[in-house]
XYZ file of C-alpha atoms in Angstrom:
117
model
C -100.350 12.331 -68.761
C -101.865 14.486 -66.632
C -100.637 17.424 -64.869
C -99.190 17.323 -60.852
C -99.026 20.442 -58.826
C -100.257 22.710 -55.753
C -101.207 25.838 -55.449
C -100.289 27.533 -51.782
C -103.071 30.432 -50.658
C -101.074 33.439 -48.509
C -102.988 34.244 -45.510
C -101.908 37.817 -44.658
C -103.165 39.286 -41.001
C -104.197 42.787 -41.901
C -107.178 44.048 -39.649
C -108.580 40.556 -38.889
C -107.206 36.749 -39.115
C -109.783 35.625 -41.763
C -108.599 38.401 -44.242
C -107.313 36.789 -47.444
C -105.557 38.215 -50.349
C -106.143 37.397 -53.692
C -103.695 37.124 -56.153
C -102.921 39.767 -58.857
C -102.964 39.463 -62.057
C -99.484 39.534 -62.629
C -98.883 36.844 -59.833
C -102.019 34.686 -61.442
C -100.056 35.217 -65.345
C -96.797 33.261 -63.168
C -98.810 30.804 -61.724
C -99.952 30.133 -65.593
C -96.876 30.113 -66.617
C -95.477 27.292 -63.581
C -98.839 25.581 -64.060
C -98.136 25.166 -67.639
C -94.511 23.970 -67.466
C -93.317 21.045 -68.548
C -94.610 18.139 -66.751
C -91.932 16.369 -64.191
C -91.805 12.312 -64.945
C -94.096 10.063 -62.994
C -91.620 8.692 -60.785
C -91.305 4.976 -61.125
C -92.808 3.724 -57.836
C -94.245 5.177 -55.690
C -92.545 4.483 -52.003
C -89.498 6.557 -50.128
C -86.004 4.643 -50.205
C -83.613 5.405 -47.677
C -80.715 6.292 -48.702
C -77.281 7.196 -47.225
C -75.805 11.241 -47.314
C -73.452 10.514 -49.869
C -74.741 7.323 -51.577
C -75.048 6.535 -55.094
C -78.303 9.362 -56.336
C -81.508 7.258 -56.782
C -82.640 6.541 -59.861
C -86.144 9.350 -61.188
C -86.724 10.520 -57.881
C -89.693 13.132 -57.124
C -88.774 16.366 -58.227
C -89.920 19.803 -56.089
C -91.591 22.028 -58.832
C -89.867 24.534 -60.555
C -86.389 23.368 -59.215
C -83.937 22.102 -61.042
C -81.889 19.752 -58.851
C -84.001 19.755 -55.833
C -86.241 16.426 -55.174
C -88.756 16.230 -52.251
C -86.924 13.863 -49.292
C -88.118 12.673 -45.740
C -85.954 12.776 -42.380
C -86.992 11.695 -38.443
C -85.710 13.467 -35.779
C -86.751 12.462 -32.391
C -89.891 10.277 -34.313
C -91.178 12.849 -36.129
C -91.061 13.137 -39.893
C -89.205 16.575 -41.608
C -89.356 17.333 -44.983
C -86.244 18.858 -46.382
C -85.714 18.280 -49.955
C -82.313 16.459 -51.534
C -79.980 17.385 -54.092
C -77.502 15.457 -56.972
C -74.013 16.579 -55.751
C -71.679 14.684 -57.762
C -74.009 11.393 -58.484
C -73.986 11.705 -54.579
C -77.269 12.098 -52.460
C -76.987 15.434 -50.567
C -80.048 17.058 -48.376
C -80.880 19.625 -46.493
C -84.274 20.027 -43.887
C -85.174 22.496 -42.009
C -85.389 21.892 -37.839
C -86.173 24.128 -35.455
C -84.661 27.777 -36.083
C -81.530 25.217 -38.330
C -80.147 23.682 -41.642
C -79.859 21.110 -40.554
C -77.331 19.556 -43.522
C -74.617 16.463 -44.078
C -74.353 12.925 -41.948
C -73.113 15.026 -39.088
C -76.615 16.895 -38.883
C -79.098 14.113 -40.260
C -77.204 11.137 -38.897
C -76.711 9.776 -42.519
C -80.091 8.393 -43.811
C -82.542 9.847 -45.364
C -85.264 8.930 -47.407
C -85.940 9.628 -51.019
C -89.059 9.590 -53.070
């Protein structure tokens, strides 16, 4: 079964914007440990399902890598997509999304409707 993962490279501005930092030996070991971890099961279908906040949690959503109860979520603010995460709160959907300088959660902040992959 293929293992899906993403490695994000960090770019730091030391003397110029083009200076990049390589992974140290310890950081590379941590990446190798993470990559060799058990893969997430494949979702039953590759779609985004609409879920009201507080509705029953969907079956087999896409997990955030390395997290136990955190799933990929999508929400639209003024027609623009915002990625965040959802979690199973006693069998119901809860979610959090970054927007501006705030973290939006719950029905009041999110308007009640999100999508979980």
